[in-house]
Amino acid sequence: AQKVTQAQTEISVVEKEDVTLDCVYETRDTTYYLFWYKQPPSGELVFLIRRNSFDEQNEISGRYSWNFQKSTSSFNFTITASQVVDSAVYFCALSEARLVVFGKGTKLTVNP
Amino acid sequence: DGGITQSPKYLFRKEGQNVTLSCEQNLNHDAMYWYRQDPGQGLRLIYYSQIVNDFQKGDIAEGYSVSREKKESFPLTVTSAQKNPTAFYLCASSIGMTSGGTDTQYFGPGTRLTVL
């Protein structure tokens, strides 16, 4: 069975700080996909990134970056120079066979 | 604009009543999904549909029913058999469901159901 663990339930930072959200996953398959979603207070999940298991290159998109390490089964998400608008719940998710399993989410609060 | 719509945004129901949540997409996606989210919890899959006129149970299908008569629509009925229906319900869609791993799912704005 696949599993996604987001050990950080809540994180609070001050604006402009860097913050890393951890995601550890379990799977027996060699082919799988990893995702990150953002859920702002409005409730809608916003897709951020999809990464397949064969691509371990780190990715950067503006202030967002992702570190995928198969050796430790981790797919961590870093926000550089955080802003108040980054306040949200962030979900990591894993798909290995058509369906997606979500972690319980990390609530990030960025204070001005 | 292409996207997923859910209505209503807020829904109140008396115990013992069935209620139907709407989900419509104009992304031309084949696959659609319903998730339930409880406070402090991740998303749990209720039902999914890979194609019109076909759907499958997810992890927590008891007390729920769905239909998929049109590609664009995937309504969810919360029946009186669902013992604890108060939750946030999210609908999603994806291009398809491949054997090697699902395509990216895109989500609607959600419906918050409260049982009085």
PDB file of C-alpha atoms in Angstrom, chain A residues 19-103:
ATOM      1  CA  VAL A  19      10.512  27.508   4.629  1.00  0.00           C
ATOM      2  CA  THR A  20      10.705  23.836   3.666  1.00  0.00           C
ATOM      3  CA  LEU A  21       7.735  21.491   3.742  1.00  0.00           C
ATOM      4  CA  ASP A  22       8.648  17.843   4.104  1.00  0.00           C
ATOM      5  CA  CYS A  23       7.066  14.904   2.302  1.00  0.00           C
ATOM      6  CA  VAL A  24       8.064  11.271   2.703  1.00  0.00           C
ATOM      7  CA  TYR A  25       6.378   8.548   0.704  1.00  0.00           C
ATOM      8  CA  GLU A  26       6.216   4.770   0.601  1.00  0.00           C
ATOM      9  CA  THR A  27       5.700   2.725  -2.524  1.00  0.00           C
ATOM     10  CA  ARG A  28       6.778  -0.631  -3.907  1.00  0.00           C
ATOM     11  CA  ASP A  29       6.553   0.445  -7.520  1.00  0.00           C
ATOM     12  CA  THR A  30       9.368   1.787  -9.616  1.00  0.00           C
ATOM     13  CA  THR A  31       6.999   3.909 -11.686  1.00  0.00           C
ATOM     14  CA  TYR A  32       5.047   6.511  -9.784  1.00  0.00           C
ATOM     15  CA  TYR A  33       4.190  10.201  -9.718  1.00  0.00           C
ATOM     16  CA  LEU A  34       4.471  12.771  -6.983  1.00  0.00           C
ATOM     17  CA  PHE A  35       2.440  15.956  -6.672  1.00  0.00           C
ATOM     18  CA  TRP A  36       2.187  19.079  -4.586  1.00  0.00           C
ATOM     19  CA  TYR A  37      -1.020  21.042  -4.216  1.00  0.00           C
ATOM     20  CA  LYS A  38      -1.809  24.299  -2.431  1.00  0.00           C
ATOM     21  CA  GLN A  39      -5.129  24.824  -0.647  1.00  0.00           C
ATOM     22  CA  PRO A  40      -5.698  28.494   0.226  1.00  0.00           C
ATOM     23  CA  PRO A  41      -8.435  29.482   2.690  1.00  0.00           C
ATOM     24  CA  SER A  42     -10.952  29.543  -0.165  1.00  0.00           C
ATOM     25  CA  GLY A  43     -10.707  25.751  -0.261  1.00  0.00           C
ATOM     26  CA  GLU A  44      -9.868  24.929  -3.862  1.00  0.00           C
ATOM     27  CA  LEU A  45      -6.788  22.787  -4.382  1.00  0.00           C
ATOM     28  CA  VAL A  46      -4.330  24.396  -6.754  1.00  0.00           C
ATOM     29  CA  PHE A  47      -1.918  22.150  -8.635  1.00  0.00           C
ATOM     30  CA  LEU A  48       1.743  23.126  -8.200  1.00  0.00           C
ATOM     31  CA  ILE A  49       3.904  20.352  -9.611  1.00  0.00           C
ATOM     32  CA  ARG A  50       3.915  16.779 -10.919  1.00  0.00           C
ATOM     33  CA  ARG A  51       7.108  14.741 -10.974  1.00  0.00           C
ATOM     34  CA  ASN A  52       7.625  11.191 -12.223  1.00  0.00           C
ATOM     35  CA  SER A  53       9.852   8.687 -10.476  1.00  0.00           C
ATOM     36  CA  PHE A  54      12.440   8.671 -13.237  1.00  0.00           C
ATOM     37  CA  ASP A  55      13.159  12.364 -13.064  1.00  0.00           C
ATOM     38  CA  GLU A  56      15.194  13.255  -9.992  1.00  0.00           C
ATOM     39  CA  GLN A  57      16.210  16.686 -11.153  1.00  0.00           C
ATOM     40  CA  ASN A  58      15.341  19.431  -8.756  1.00  0.00           C
ATOM     41  CA  GLU A  59      12.895  21.971 -10.079  1.00  0.00           C
ATOM     42  CA  ILE A  60      12.630  25.679  -9.482  1.00  0.00           C
ATOM     43  CA  SER A  61       9.690  27.884 -10.345  1.00  0.00           C
ATOM     44  CA  GLY A  62      10.074  31.420  -9.123  1.00  0.00           C
ATOM     45  CA  ARG A  63      10.215  31.318  -5.330  1.00  0.00           C
ATOM     46  CA  TYR A  64       9.218  27.643  -5.287  1.00  0.00           C
ATOM     47  CA  SER A  65      11.645  24.746  -5.512  1.00  0.00           C
ATOM     48  CA  TRP A  66      11.308  21.011  -5.117  1.00  0.00           C
ATOM     49  CA  ASN A  67      13.902  18.475  -4.023  1.00  0.00           C
ATOM     50  CA  PHE A  68      13.182  14.881  -5.058  1.00  0.00           C
ATOM     51  CA  GLN A  69      15.412  12.216  -3.523  1.00  0.00           C
ATOM     52  CA  LYS A  70      14.558   8.595  -4.266  1.00  0.00           C
ATOM     53  CA  SER A  71      17.232   7.362  -1.867  1.00  0.00           C
ATOM     54  CA  THR A  72      15.300   8.803   1.055  1.00  0.00           C
ATOM     55  CA  SER A  73      11.828   8.609  -0.560  1.00  0.00           C
ATOM     56  CA  SER A  74      11.346  12.308  -0.069  1.00  0.00           C
ATOM     57  CA  PHE A  75       9.891  15.096  -2.166  1.00  0.00           C
ATOM     58  CA  ASN A  76      10.382  18.299  -0.223  1.00  0.00           C
ATOM     59  CA  PHE A  77       9.051  21.711  -1.153  1.00  0.00           C
ATOM     60  CA  THR A  78      10.838  24.957  -0.364  1.00  0.00           C
ATOM     61  CA  ILE A  79       9.413  28.458  -0.532  1.00  0.00           C
ATOM     62  CA  THR A  80      12.072  31.142  -0.673  1.00  0.00           C
ATOM     63  CA  ALA A  81      11.387  34.590   0.741  1.00  0.00           C
ATOM     64  CA  SER A  82       7.903  33.634   1.887  1.00  0.00           C
ATOM     65  CA  GLN A  83       5.003  36.038   1.514  1.00  0.00           C
ATOM     66  CA  VAL A  84       1.686  36.363   3.327  1.00  0.00           C
ATOM     67  CA  VAL A  85      -0.082  35.072   0.202  1.00  0.00           C
ATOM     68  CA  ASP A  86       1.763  31.779   0.643  1.00  0.00           C
ATOM     69  CA  SER A  87      -0.348  31.064   3.722  1.00  0.00           C
ATOM     70  CA  ALA A  88      -2.268  27.895   2.912  1.00  0.00           C
ATOM     71  CA  VAL A  89      -2.404  24.171   3.492  1.00  0.00           C
ATOM     72  CA  TYR A  90      -0.004  22.294   1.259  1.00  0.00           C
ATOM     73  CA  PHE A  91      -0.602  18.688   0.261  1.00  0.00           C
ATOM     74  CA  CYS A  92       1.874  16.193  -1.069  1.00  0.00           C
ATOM     75  CA  ALA A  93       0.414  13.288  -3.044  1.00  0.00           C
ATOM     76  CA  LEU A  94       1.550  10.021  -4.608  1.00  0.00           C
ATOM     77  CA  SER A  95       0.177   8.049  -7.523  1.00  0.00           C
ATOM     78  CA  GLU A  96       1.498   4.661  -8.549  1.00  0.00           C
ATOM     79  CA  ALA A  97      -1.445   2.966 -10.209  1.00  0.00           C
ATOM     80  CA  ARG A  98      -4.077   5.377 -11.489  1.00  0.00           C
ATOM     81  CA  LEU A  99      -5.264   6.617  -8.105  1.00  0.00           C
ATOM     82  CA  VAL A 100      -3.752   9.299  -5.922  1.00  0.00           C
ATOM     83  CA  VAL A 101      -3.094   9.156  -2.180  1.00  0.00           C
ATOM     84  CA  PHE A 102      -2.784  12.463  -0.357  1.00  0.00           C
ATOM     85  CA  GLY A 103      -0.841  13.297   2.770  1.00  0.00           C
TER      86      GLY A 103
END
